[in-house]
Amino acid sequence: MTKLIINADDFGYSNGVNYGIIDAHKYGMVTSATLMVTMPGVSHAVSLMRENPLLAVGLHLNISLGAPLTTGKTLVGDDGNFIKPHKLKEGYKYDFEELKAECCAQYNKFVELTGKNPSHIDSHLATHEKIDEMKEASSILAEKKGIPLRSIPLKHTKHVEFIQHRTFGAKPGLDYIIDNLDNIIKHDFVEIMCHPAYVDAYLMENSSYNTQRLGELEFLLAKDLPEKLKAKGMVLTNYYEAVYRSRRVGPCSLFDSPWPKQI
Protein backbone atom coordinates (compact mmCIF):
# COMPACT_ATOMS: atom_id res chain seq x y z
CA MET A 1 0.00 0.00 0.00
CA THR A 2 1.41 3.36 -1.04
CA LYS A 3 0.91 6.31 1.29
CA LEU A 4 0.59 9.38 -0.90
CA ILE A 5 1.23 12.99 0.10
CA ILE A 6 -0.02 15.55 -2.41
CA ASN A 7 1.65 18.83 -1.46
CA ALA A 8 0.70 22.22 -2.87
CA ASP A 9 3.69 24.56 -2.99
CA ASP A 10 3.49 28.37 -2.73
CA PHE A 11 0.81 28.72 -0.02
CA GLY A 12 0.93 32.42 0.88
CA TYR A 13 2.18 33.54 -2.55
CA SER A 14 -1.04 35.48 -3.23
CA ASN A 15 -4.73 35.30 -2.42
CA GLY A 16 -5.50 33.60 -5.73
CA VAL A 17 -2.93 30.91 -5.03
CA ASN A 18 -4.27 30.46 -1.50
CA TYR A 19 -7.86 29.98 -2.67
CA GLY A 20 -6.76 27.47 -5.29
CA ILE A 21 -4.85 25.41 -2.73
CA ILE A 22 -7.73 25.42 -0.27
CA ASP A 23 -10.24 24.34 -2.92
CA ALA A 24 -7.86 21.58 -4.03
CA HIS A 25 -7.76 20.46 -0.38
CA LYS A 26 -11.47 20.76 0.44
CA TYR A 27 -12.82 19.38 -2.83
CA GLY A 28 -9.83 17.58 -4.30
CA MET A 29 -6.77 15.55 -3.40
CA VAL A 30 -4.37 17.98 -1.73
CA THR A 31 -3.40 16.83 1.77
CA SER A 32 -0.54 19.20 2.45
CA ALA A 33 0.83 22.63 1.56
CA THR A 34 4.01 24.59 2.18
CA LEU A 35 3.81 28.19 3.38
CA MET A 36 5.91 31.10 2.08
CA VAL A 37 6.18 33.37 5.11
CA THR A 38 7.82 36.23 3.18
CA MET A 39 5.06 36.73 0.60
CA PRO A 40 2.12 39.18 0.55
CA GLY A 41 -0.55 36.48 0.87
CA VAL A 42 0.83 34.89 4.03
CA SER A 43 -1.68 36.35 6.52
CA HIS A 44 -4.54 35.31 4.26
CA ALA A 45 -3.05 31.82 3.99
CA VAL A 46 -2.75 31.47 7.77
CA SER A 47 -6.40 32.47 8.24
CA LEU A 48 -7.45 29.82 5.69
CA MET A 49 -5.16 27.32 7.39
CA ARG A 50 -7.00 27.84 10.68
CA GLU A 51 -10.33 27.29 8.95
CA ASN A 52 -9.05 24.02 7.46
CA PRO A 53 -7.25 22.16 10.26
CA LEU A 54 -6.94 18.90 8.30
CA LEU A 55 -4.53 20.56 5.87
CA ALA A 56 -0.99 19.83 7.01
CA VAL A 57 1.24 22.85 6.42
CA GLY A 58 5.00 22.92 6.06
CA LEU A 59 7.57 25.65 5.41
CA HIS A 60 8.42 26.72 1.85
CA LEU A 61 11.82 28.33 2.36
CA ASN A 62 12.30 31.22 -0.04
CA ILE A 63 15.50 32.87 -1.25
CA SER A 64 14.21 33.50 -4.78
CA LEU A 65 11.38 36.03 -4.70
CA GLY A 66 10.66 39.22 -2.80
CA ALA A 67 12.57 40.59 0.18
CA PRO A 68 14.28 38.63 2.98
CA LEU A 69 13.45 38.85 6.68
CA THR A 70 17.10 39.47 7.50
CA THR A 71 19.76 41.86 6.19
CA GLY A 72 22.25 39.48 4.60
CA LYS A 73 24.05 41.29 1.79
CA THR A 74 24.76 38.17 -0.28
CA LEU A 75 21.07 37.22 -0.30
CA VAL A 76 19.91 40.19 -2.36
CA GLY A 77 20.65 42.21 -5.46
CA ASP A 78 20.91 45.97 -5.83
CA ASP A 79 17.13 46.32 -5.45
CA GLY A 80 17.14 44.72 -1.99
CA ASN A 81 15.24 41.66 -3.18
CA PHE A 82 16.31 38.04 -3.43
CA ILE A 83 18.26 37.13 -6.56
CA LYS A 84 16.36 34.72 -8.78
CA PRO A 85 18.37 31.52 -9.33
CA HIS A 86 18.59 31.94 -13.11
CA LYS A 87 20.15 35.38 -12.58
CA LEU A 88 22.93 34.18 -10.27
CA LYS A 89 26.34 34.65 -11.82
CA GLU A 90 28.39 31.52 -12.44
CA GLY A 91 30.24 30.55 -9.27
CA TYR A 92 28.13 32.86 -7.07
CA LYS A 93 28.46 32.03 -3.38
CA TYR A 94 26.08 32.94 -0.60
CA ASP A 95 27.50 33.76 2.82
CA PHE A 96 26.57 30.65 4.76
CA GLU A 97 25.92 32.48 8.05
CA GLU A 98 23.60 34.92 6.27
CA LEU A 99 21.75 32.10 4.58
CA LYS A 100 21.47 30.18 7.84
CA ALA A 101 20.10 33.27 9.61
CA GLU A 102 17.46 33.77 6.90
CA CYS A 103 16.31 30.14 7.06
CA CYS A 104 16.11 30.39 10.83
CA ALA A 105 14.14 33.65 10.61
CA GLN A 106 11.64 32.13 8.19
CA TYR A 107 11.20 29.11 10.44
CA ASN A 108 10.62 31.36 13.46
CA LYS A 109 8.12 33.43 11.47
CA PHE A 110 6.21 30.26 10.63
CA VAL A 111 6.01 29.31 14.32
CA GLU A 112 5.00 32.86 15.27
CA LEU A 113 2.20 32.97 12.68
CA THR A 114 0.82 29.45 13.09
CA GLY A 115 1.73 28.42 16.63
CA LYS A 116 3.07 25.06 15.48
CA ASN A 117 6.01 23.34 13.87
CA PRO A 118 5.93 22.93 10.08
CA SER A 119 4.95 19.45 8.94
CA HIS A 120 8.07 19.45 6.75
CA ILE A 121 10.40 21.75 4.82
CA ASP A 122 10.95 22.35 1.12
CA SER A 123 11.91 25.43 -0.89
CA HIS A 124 10.74 27.73 -3.65
CA LEU A 125 12.29 26.76 -6.99
CA ALA A 126 14.01 23.84 -5.23
CA THR A 127 16.95 25.95 -4.08
CA HIS A 128 17.61 23.50 -1.22
CA GLU A 129 18.43 20.90 -3.88
CA LYS A 130 20.26 23.10 -6.39
CA ILE A 131 22.37 25.41 -4.21
CA ASP A 132 24.96 23.75 -1.97
CA GLU A 133 24.86 26.32 0.83
CA MET A 134 21.06 26.21 0.89
CA LYS A 135 21.07 22.42 0.99
CA GLU A 136 23.30 22.46 4.03
CA ALA A 137 21.38 25.21 5.81
CA SER A 138 17.98 23.57 5.25
CA SER A 139 19.33 20.13 6.20
CA ILE A 140 20.70 21.45 9.47
CA LEU A 141 17.39 23.17 10.21
CA ALA A 142 15.40 20.01 9.49
CA GLU A 143 17.77 17.88 11.59
CA LYS A 144 17.65 20.36 14.45
CA LYS A 145 13.85 20.47 14.49
CA GLY A 146 13.33 16.77 13.77
CA ILE A 147 11.16 17.29 10.70
CA PRO A 148 11.33 15.96 7.10
CA LEU A 149 13.06 17.77 4.26
CA ARG A 150 11.82 17.16 0.74
CA SER A 151 14.00 14.80 -1.32
CA ILE A 152 16.92 14.93 1.16
CA PRO A 153 17.53 11.73 3.20
CA LEU A 154 17.80 12.47 6.92
CA LYS A 155 18.46 10.08 9.80
CA HIS A 156 15.43 11.07 11.85
CA THR A 157 12.64 10.57 9.26
CA LYS A 158 11.40 7.82 7.01
CA HIS A 159 12.29 8.19 3.34
CA VAL A 160 9.60 9.75 1.18
CA GLU A 161 10.09 9.41 -2.56
CA PHE A 162 9.66 12.85 -4.12
CA ILE A 163 8.02 12.79 -7.55
CA GLN A 164 7.35 15.49 -10.09
CA HIS A 165 6.90 15.69 -13.86
CA ARG A 166 10.67 15.76 -14.45
CA THR A 167 10.94 12.38 -12.73
CA PHE A 168 9.37 10.85 -15.80
CA GLY A 169 10.61 13.31 -18.40
CA ALA A 170 7.10 14.66 -18.80
CA LYS A 171 5.74 18.10 -19.57
CA PRO A 172 4.83 20.43 -16.68
CA GLY A 173 1.43 19.75 -15.16
CA LEU A 174 -0.05 16.71 -13.45
CA ASP A 175 -1.17 14.44 -16.29
CA TYR A 176 2.02 12.42 -15.84
CA ILE A 177 0.58 11.02 -12.60
CA ILE A 178 -2.04 8.91 -14.35
CA ASP A 179 0.47 7.76 -16.97
CA ASN A 180 2.91 6.55 -14.30
CA LEU A 181 0.75 5.13 -11.52
CA ASP A 182 2.34 1.69 -11.78
CA ASN A 183 5.77 3.19 -11.17
CA ILE A 184 4.57 5.45 -8.36
CA ILE A 185 3.03 2.60 -6.37
CA LYS A 186 6.40 0.84 -6.17
CA HIS A 187 7.25 3.17 -3.27
CA ASP A 188 5.88 2.97 0.28
CA PHE A 189 5.76 6.73 0.81
CA VAL A 190 5.48 9.26 -2.02
CA GLU A 191 5.20 13.04 -2.17
CA ILE A 192 3.80 14.60 -5.32
CA MET A 193 4.29 18.33 -5.77
CA CYS A 194 1.58 20.50 -7.29
CA HIS A 195 0.80 24.19 -7.83
CA PRO A 196 -2.98 24.72 -7.96
CA ALA A 197 -4.18 28.32 -8.05
CA TYR A 198 -6.70 30.83 -9.27
CA VAL A 199 -4.88 33.44 -11.32
CA ASP A 200 -4.65 36.95 -9.88
CA ALA A 201 -2.64 40.03 -10.85
CA TYR A 202 0.25 39.34 -8.46
CA LEU A 203 0.71 35.82 -9.78
CA MET A 204 0.63 37.01 -13.39
CA GLU A 205 3.21 39.71 -12.69
CA ASN A 206 5.65 37.55 -10.73
CA SER A 207 5.47 33.99 -12.04
CA SER A 208 5.87 32.55 -15.52
CA TYR A 209 3.96 29.51 -14.29
CA ASN A 210 0.59 31.19 -13.86
CA THR A 211 -2.37 30.11 -16.03
CA GLN A 212 -0.94 26.58 -16.03
CA ARG A 213 -1.86 26.39 -12.36
CA LEU A 214 -5.54 26.43 -13.31
CA GLY A 215 -4.96 23.21 -15.22
CA GLU A 216 -3.41 21.62 -12.14
CA LEU A 217 -6.39 22.72 -10.06
CA GLU A 218 -8.80 21.18 -12.57
CA PHE A 219 -6.82 17.91 -12.47
CA LEU A 220 -6.93 17.77 -8.65
CA LEU A 221 -10.68 18.44 -8.61
CA ALA A 222 -11.51 15.73 -11.15
CA LYS A 223 -14.22 13.47 -9.74
CA ASP A 224 -12.67 10.27 -11.08
CA LEU A 225 -9.19 10.88 -9.60
CA PRO A 226 -9.90 9.39 -6.14
CA GLU A 227 -11.19 6.17 -7.71
CA LYS A 228 -8.11 5.84 -9.91
CA LEU A 229 -5.75 6.24 -6.96
CA LYS A 230 -7.77 3.96 -4.71
CA ALA A 231 -7.85 1.26 -7.39
CA LYS A 232 -4.04 1.21 -7.25
CA GLY A 233 -4.03 0.78 -3.48
CA MET A 234 -3.02 4.34 -2.67
CA VAL A 235 -3.93 5.99 0.62
CA LEU A 236 -3.77 9.75 1.06
CA THR A 237 -1.78 11.06 4.00
CA ASN A 238 0.51 13.93 5.02
CA TYR A 239 3.90 14.31 6.67
CA TYR A 240 2.42 14.65 10.15
CA GLU A 241 0.70 11.27 9.87
CA ALA A 242 3.24 9.40 7.79
CA VAL A 243 6.74 10.30 8.91
CA TYR A 244 6.75 13.11 11.43
CA ARG A 245 9.21 12.85 14.31
CA SER A 246 8.96 16.00 16.44
CA ARG A 247 11.86 16.83 18.75
CA ARG A 248 11.11 20.30 20.02
CA VAL A 249 8.38 22.77 19.15
CA GLY A 250 9.40 26.39 19.33
CA PRO A 251 11.70 28.94 17.77
CA CYS A 252 15.24 28.16 16.78
CA SER A 253 17.90 30.47 18.12
CA LEU A 254 21.26 31.19 16.60
CA PHE A 255 22.53 31.99 20.08
CA ASP A 256 20.83 29.86 22.76
CA SER A 257 20.92 26.71 20.66
CA PRO A 258 23.30 27.37 17.78
CA TRP A 259 23.44 25.31 14.61
CA PRO A 260 26.66 23.44 13.80
CA LYS A 261 29.19 25.39 11.82
CA GLN A 262 29.56 24.76 8.12
CA ILE A 263 31.57 21.62 7.42
mmCIF file of C-alpha atoms in Angstrom:
data_model
loop_
_atom_site.group_PDB
_atom_site.id
_atom_site.type_symbol
_atom_site.label_atom_id
_atom_site.label_comp_id
_atom_site.label_asym_id
_atom_site.label_seq_id
_atom_site.Cartn_x
_atom_site.Cartn_y
_atom_site.Cartn_z
ATOM 1 C CA MET A 1 0.000 0.000 0.000
ATOM 2 C CA THR A 2 1.409 3.355 -1.039
ATOM 3 C CA LYS A 3 0.911 6.307 1.289
ATOM 4 C CA LEU A 4 0.587 9.381 -0.900
ATOM 5 C CA ILE A 5 1.235 12.993 0.102
ATOM 6 C CA ILE A 6 -0.015 15.547 -2.412
ATOM 7 C CA ASN A 7 1.646 18.826 -1.455
ATOM 8 C CA ALA A 8 0.701 22.215 -2.871
ATOM 9 C CA ASP A 9 3.686 24.556 -2.994
ATOM 10 C CA ASP A 10 3.494 28.366 -2.726
ATOM 11 C CA PHE A 11 0.815 28.724 -0.017
ATOM 12 C CA GLY A 12 0.933 32.423 0.881
ATOM 13 C CA TYR A 13 2.179 33.538 -2.551
ATOM 14 C CA SER A 14 -1.036 35.480 -3.227
ATOM 15 C CA ASN A 15 -4.732 35.301 -2.419
ATOM 16 C CA GLY A 16 -5.499 33.598 -5.731
ATOM 17 C CA VAL A 17 -2.927 30.913 -5.032
ATOM 18 C CA ASN A 18 -4.274 30.461 -1.505
ATOM 19 C CA TYR A 19 -7.856 29.980 -2.666
ATOM 20 C CA GLY A 20 -6.759 27.473 -5.293
ATOM 21 C CA ILE A 21 -4.846 25.414 -2.731
ATOM 22 C CA ILE A 22 -7.732 25.420 -0.273
ATOM 23 C CA ASP A 23 -10.242 24.345 -2.921
ATOM 24 C CA ALA A 24 -7.859 21.583 -4.029
ATOM 25 C CA HIS A 25 -7.761 20.460 -0.383
ATOM 26 C CA LYS A 26 -11.474 20.764 0.436
ATOM 27 C CA TYR A 27 -12.821 19.385 -2.833
ATOM 28 C CA GLY A 28 -9.829 17.579 -4.301
ATOM 29 C CA MET A 29 -6.768 15.548 -3.398
ATOM 30 C CA VAL A 30 -4.366 17.980 -1.727
ATOM 31 C CA THR A 31 -3.404 16.828 1.774
ATOM 32 C CA SER A 32 -0.538 19.197 2.450
ATOM 33 C CA ALA A 33 0.833 22.630 1.557
ATOM 34 C CA THR A 34 4.008 24.593 2.180
ATOM 35 C CA LEU A 35 3.806 28.185 3.377
ATOM 36 C CA MET A 36 5.911 31.103 2.076
ATOM 37 C CA VAL A 37 6.180 33.371 5.113
ATOM 38 C CA THR A 38 7.817 36.229 3.176
ATOM 39 C CA MET A 39 5.061 36.725 0.605
ATOM 40 C CA PRO A 40 2.115 39.181 0.546
ATOM 41 C CA GLY A 41 -0.553 36.481 0.872
ATOM 42 C CA VAL A 42 0.835 34.885 4.031
ATOM 43 C CA SER A 43 -1.685 36.349 6.518
ATOM 44 C CA HIS A 44 -4.540 35.308 4.255
ATOM 45 C CA ALA A 45 -3.053 31.818 3.987
ATOM 46 C CA VAL A 46 -2.751 31.469 7.768
ATOM 47 C CA SER A 47 -6.404 32.468 8.238
ATOM 48 C CA LEU A 48 -7.450 29.824 5.692
ATOM 49 C CA MET A 49 -5.164 27.316 7.386
ATOM 50 C CA ARG A 50 -7.002 27.842 10.683
ATOM 51 C CA GLU A 51 -10.326 27.290 8.949
ATOM 52 C CA ASN A 52 -9.050 24.024 7.458
ATOM 53 C CA PRO A 53 -7.248 22.161 10.264
ATOM 54 C CA LEU A 54 -6.939 18.901 8.296
ATOM 55 C CA LEU A 55 -4.533 20.558 5.869
ATOM 56 C CA ALA A 56 -0.987 19.833 7.012
ATOM 57 C CA VAL A 57 1.235 22.850 6.424
ATOM 58 C CA GLY A 58 5.005 22.918 6.064
ATOM 59 C CA LEU A 59 7.567 25.649 5.408
ATOM 60 C CA HIS A 60 8.420 26.715 1.852
ATOM 61 C CA LEU A 61 11.823 28.335 2.357
ATOM 62 C CA ASN A 62 12.297 31.219 -0.045
ATOM 63 C CA ILE A 63 15.503 32.867 -1.247
ATOM 64 C CA SER A 64 14.210 33.495 -4.777
ATOM 65 C CA LEU A 65 11.380 36.028 -4.704
ATOM 66 C CA GLY A 66 10.657 39.225 -2.796
ATOM 67 C CA ALA A 67 12.574 40.586 0.180
ATOM 68 C CA PRO A 68 14.279 38.628 2.978
ATOM 69 C CA LEU A 69 13.446 38.851 6.675
ATOM 70 C CA THR A 70 17.105 39.470 7.498
ATOM 71 C CA THR A 71 19.758 41.861 6.188
ATOM 72 C CA GLY A 72 22.247 39.475 4.596
ATOM 73 C CA LYS A 73 24.053 41.286 1.792
ATOM 74 C CA THR A 74 24.761 38.169 -0.281
ATOM 75 C CA LEU A 75 21.069 37.216 -0.301
ATOM 76 C CA VAL A 76 19.914 40.186 -2.360
ATOM 77 C CA GLY A 77 20.649 42.208 -5.464
ATOM 78 C CA ASP A 78 20.914 45.966 -5.825
ATOM 79 C CA ASP A 79 17.131 46.324 -5.447
ATOM 80 C CA GLY A 80 17.140 44.719 -1.990
ATOM 81 C CA ASN A 81 15.239 41.655 -3.178
ATOM 82 C CA PHE A 82 16.314 38.040 -3.433
ATOM 83 C CA ILE A 83 18.263 37.129 -6.556
ATOM 84 C CA LYS A 84 16.364 34.717 -8.778
ATOM 85 C CA PRO A 85 18.367 31.517 -9.333
ATOM 86 C CA HIS A 86 18.586 31.938 -13.106
ATOM 87 C CA LYS A 87 20.148 35.375 -12.582
ATOM 88 C CA LEU A 88 22.928 34.177 -10.272
ATOM 89 C CA LYS A 89 26.345 34.647 -11.815
ATOM 90 C CA GLU A 90 28.387 31.523 -12.438
ATOM 91 C CA GLY A 91 30.243 30.546 -9.273
ATOM 92 C CA TYR A 92 28.130 32.858 -7.071
ATOM 93 C CA LYS A 93 28.457 32.027 -3.379
ATOM 94 C CA TYR A 94 26.082 32.944 -0.597
ATOM 95 C CA ASP A 95 27.501 33.759 2.818
ATOM 96 C CA PHE A 96 26.566 30.652 4.765
ATOM 97 C CA GLU A 97 25.917 32.480 8.050
ATOM 98 C CA GLU A 98 23.601 34.921 6.273
ATOM 99 C CA LEU A 99 21.750 32.097 4.580
ATOM 100 C CA LYS A 100 21.473 30.184 7.844
ATOM 101 C CA ALA A 101 20.105 33.265 9.611
ATOM 102 C CA GLU A 102 17.460 33.769 6.904
ATOM 103 C CA CYS A 103 16.313 30.144 7.063
ATOM 104 C CA CYS A 104 16.114 30.394 10.835
ATOM 105 C CA ALA A 105 14.138 33.653 10.613
ATOM 106 C CA GLN A 106 11.640 32.126 8.191
ATOM 107 C CA TYR A 107 11.202 29.107 10.442
ATOM 108 C CA ASN A 108 10.625 31.361 13.455
ATOM 109 C CA LYS A 109 8.123 33.431 11.468
ATOM 110 C CA PHE A 110 6.207 30.255 10.631
ATOM 111 C CA VAL A 111 6.011 29.308 14.316
ATOM 112 C CA GLU A 112 5.005 32.857 15.267
ATOM 113 C CA LEU A 113 2.204 32.974 12.680
ATOM 114 C CA THR A 114 0.823 29.454 13.087
ATOM 115 C CA GLY A 115 1.729 28.419 16.628
ATOM 116 C CA LYS A 116 3.069 25.057 15.485
ATOM 117 C CA ASN A 117 6.015 23.344 13.866
ATOM 118 C CA PRO A 118 5.932 22.928 10.081
ATOM 119 C CA SER A 119 4.947 19.449 8.944
ATOM 120 C CA HIS A 120 8.067 19.451 6.746
ATOM 121 C CA ILE A 121 10.396 21.746 4.821
ATOM 122 C CA ASP A 122 10.950 22.354 1.120
ATOM 123 C CA SER A 123 11.912 25.432 -0.891
ATOM 124 C CA HIS A 124 10.743 27.729 -3.645
ATOM 125 C CA LEU A 125 12.291 26.761 -6.987
ATOM 126 C CA ALA A 126 14.008 23.837 -5.230
ATOM 127 C CA THR A 127 16.955 25.950 -4.079
ATOM 128 C CA HIS A 128 17.607 23.500 -1.219
ATOM 129 C CA GLU A 129 18.434 20.900 -3.879
ATOM 130 C CA LYS A 130 20.258 23.103 -6.389
ATOM 131 C CA ILE A 131 22.371 25.415 -4.207
ATOM 132 C CA ASP A 132 24.958 23.754 -1.968
ATOM 133 C CA GLU A 133 24.858 26.325 0.835
ATOM 134 C CA MET A 134 21.056 26.210 0.893
ATOM 135 C CA LYS A 135 21.070 22.422 0.985
ATOM 136 C CA GLU A 136 23.304 22.457 4.031
ATOM 137 C CA ALA A 137 21.377 25.209 5.810
ATOM 138 C CA SER A 138 17.976 23.571 5.254
ATOM 139 C CA SER A 139 19.330 20.132 6.196
ATOM 140 C CA ILE A 140 20.704 21.448 9.471
ATOM 141 C CA LEU A 141 17.392 23.167 10.210
ATOM 142 C CA ALA A 142 15.403 20.009 9.487
ATOM 143 C CA GLU A 143 17.770 17.879 11.592
ATOM 144 C CA LYS A 144 17.652 20.358 14.447
ATOM 145 C CA LYS A 145 13.852 20.471 14.494
ATOM 146 C CA GLY A 146 13.333 16.770 13.770
ATOM 147 C CA ILE A 147 11.155 17.288 10.698
ATOM 148 C CA PRO A 148 11.334 15.956 7.103
ATOM 149 C CA LEU A 149 13.059 17.774 4.262
ATOM 150 C CA ARG A 150 11.819 17.159 0.739
ATOM 151 C CA SER A 151 13.998 14.801 -1.317
ATOM 152 C CA ILE A 152 16.918 14.927 1.159
ATOM 153 C CA PRO A 153 17.530 11.729 3.205
ATOM 154 C CA LEU A 154 17.798 12.468 6.922
ATOM 155 C CA LYS A 155 18.464 10.084 9.797
ATOM 156 C CA HIS A 156 15.434 11.068 11.853
ATOM 157 C CA THR A 157 12.645 10.571 9.265
ATOM 158 C CA LYS A 158 11.399 7.825 7.005
ATOM 159 C CA HIS A 159 12.286 8.190 3.343
ATOM 160 C CA VAL A 160 9.603 9.751 1.176
ATOM 161 C CA GLU A 161 10.095 9.410 -2.565
ATOM 162 C CA PHE A 162 9.661 12.851 -4.123
ATOM 163 C CA ILE A 163 8.020 12.792 -7.550
ATOM 164 C CA GLN A 164 7.347 15.495 -10.094
ATOM 165 C CA HIS A 165 6.896 15.688 -13.861
ATOM 166 C CA ARG A 166 10.667 15.763 -14.447
ATOM 167 C CA THR A 167 10.941 12.381 -12.726
ATOM 168 C CA PHE A 168 9.366 10.845 -15.804
ATOM 169 C CA GLY A 169 10.607 13.310 -18.403
ATOM 170 C CA ALA A 170 7.097 14.658 -18.802
ATOM 171 C CA LYS A 171 5.742 18.100 -19.573
ATOM 172 C CA PRO A 172 4.826 20.426 -16.684
ATOM 173 C CA GLY A 173 1.427 19.754 -15.162
ATOM 174 C CA LEU A 174 -0.048 16.713 -13.447
ATOM 175 C CA ASP A 175 -1.168 14.441 -16.287
ATOM 176 C CA TYR A 176 2.019 12.421 -15.840
ATOM 177 C CA ILE A 177 0.583 11.017 -12.600
ATOM 178 C CA ILE A 178 -2.038 8.907 -14.353
ATOM 179 C CA ASP A 179 0.469 7.755 -16.971
ATOM 180 C CA ASN A 180 2.914 6.550 -14.299
ATOM 181 C CA LEU A 181 0.751 5.134 -11.524
ATOM 182 C CA ASP A 182 2.339 1.694 -11.781
ATOM 183 C CA ASN A 183 5.770 3.193 -11.166
ATOM 184 C CA ILE A 184 4.568 5.452 -8.361
ATOM 185 C CA ILE A 185 3.031 2.600 -6.367
ATOM 186 C CA LYS A 186 6.399 0.841 -6.168
ATOM 187 C CA HIS A 187 7.249 3.171 -3.266
ATOM 188 C CA ASP A 188 5.882 2.965 0.281
ATOM 189 C CA PHE A 189 5.764 6.732 0.806
ATOM 190 C CA VAL A 190 5.475 9.263 -2.020
ATOM 191 C CA GLU A 191 5.197 13.040 -2.174
ATOM 192 C CA ILE A 192 3.796 14.598 -5.319
ATOM 193 C CA MET A 193 4.292 18.333 -5.771
ATOM 194 C CA CYS A 194 1.578 20.503 -7.288
ATOM 195 C CA HIS A 195 0.802 24.195 -7.830
ATOM 196 C CA PRO A 196 -2.981 24.721 -7.957
ATOM 197 C CA ALA A 197 -4.176 28.322 -8.053
ATOM 198 C CA TYR A 198 -6.701 30.827 -9.268
ATOM 199 C CA VAL A 199 -4.883 33.438 -11.318
ATOM 200 C CA ASP A 200 -4.649 36.945 -9.883
ATOM 201 C CA ALA A 201 -2.645 40.026 -10.850
ATOM 202 C CA TYR A 202 0.247 39.336 -8.464
ATOM 203 C CA LEU A 203 0.711 35.822 -9.785
ATOM 204 C CA MET A 204 0.633 37.013 -13.392
ATOM 205 C CA GLU A 205 3.212 39.710 -12.693
ATOM 206 C CA ASN A 206 5.651 37.549 -10.734
ATOM 207 C CA SER A 207 5.468 33.990 -12.043
ATOM 208 C CA SER A 208 5.873 32.551 -15.520
ATOM 209 C CA TYR A 209 3.961 29.508 -14.290
ATOM 210 C CA ASN A 210 0.587 31.188 -13.861
ATOM 211 C CA THR A 211 -2.372 30.111 -16.031
ATOM 212 C CA GLN A 212 -0.938 26.580 -16.034
ATOM 213 C CA ARG A 213 -1.864 26.395 -12.360
ATOM 214 C CA LEU A 214 -5.539 26.432 -13.314
ATOM 215 C CA GLY A 215 -4.965 23.208 -15.222
ATOM 216 C CA GLU A 216 -3.410 21.617 -12.136
ATOM 217 C CA LEU A 217 -6.386 22.723 -10.060
ATOM 218 C CA GLU A 218 -8.795 21.182 -12.567
ATOM 219 C CA PHE A 219 -6.825 17.914 -12.471
ATOM 220 C CA LEU A 220 -6.928 17.770 -8.651
ATOM 221 C CA LEU A 221 -10.677 18.443 -8.612
ATOM 222 C CA ALA A 222 -11.511 15.732 -11.150
ATOM 223 C CA LYS A 223 -14.219 13.470 -9.741
ATOM 224 C CA ASP A 224 -12.671 10.272 -11.077
ATOM 225 C CA LEU A 225 -9.191 10.878 -9.604
ATOM 226 C CA PRO A 226 -9.896 9.393 -6.142
ATOM 227 C CA GLU A 227 -11.193 6.172 -7.706
ATOM 228 C CA LYS A 228 -8.109 5.841 -9.909
ATOM 229 C CA LEU A 229 -5.752 6.236 -6.956
ATOM 230 C CA LYS A 230 -7.775 3.962 -4.705
ATOM 231 C CA ALA A 231 -7.854 1.261 -7.387
ATOM 232 C CA LYS A 232 -4.037 1.207 -7.245
ATOM 233 C CA GLY A 233 -4.032 0.778 -3.477
ATOM 234 C CA MET A 234 -3.020 4.340 -2.667
ATOM 235 C CA VAL A 235 -3.930 5.993 0.625
ATOM 236 C CA LEU A 236 -3.768 9.747 1.064
ATOM 237 C CA THR A 237 -1.778 11.057 4.003
ATOM 238 C CA ASN A 238 0.509 13.925 5.021
ATOM 239 C CA TYR A 239 3.898 14.312 6.665
ATOM 240 C CA TYR A 240 2.416 14.645 10.150
ATOM 241 C CA GLU A 241 0.695 11.266 9.869
ATOM 242 C CA ALA A 242 3.242 9.397 7.790
ATOM 243 C CA VAL A 243 6.736 10.297 8.913
ATOM 244 C CA TYR A 244 6.748 13.107 11.431
ATOM 245 C CA ARG A 245 9.215 12.852 14.312
ATOM 246 C CA SER A 246 8.957 16.001 16.444
ATOM 247 C CA ARG A 247 11.856 16.832 18.754
ATOM 248 C CA ARG A 248 11.113 20.296 20.016
ATOM 249 C CA VAL A 249 8.379 22.766 19.148
ATOM 250 C CA GLY A 250 9.396 26.393 19.331
ATOM 251 C CA PRO A 251 11.701 28.941 17.772
ATOM 252 C CA CYS A 252 15.245 28.158 16.782
ATOM 253 C CA SER A 253 17.901 30.474 18.120
ATOM 254 C CA LEU A 254 21.258 31.191 16.602
ATOM 255 C CA PHE A 255 22.532 31.992 20.080
ATOM 256 C CA ASP A 256 20.832 29.863 22.759
ATOM 257 C CA SER A 257 20.919 26.711 20.659
ATOM 258 C CA PRO A 258 23.299 27.370 17.779
ATOM 259 C CA TRP A 259 23.441 25.310 14.609
ATOM 260 C CA PRO A 260 26.657 23.437 13.804
ATOM 261 C CA LYS A 261 29.193 25.391 11.817
ATOM 262 C CA GLN A 262 29.564 24.758 8.124
ATOM 263 C CA ILE A 263 31.572 21.621 7.418
#
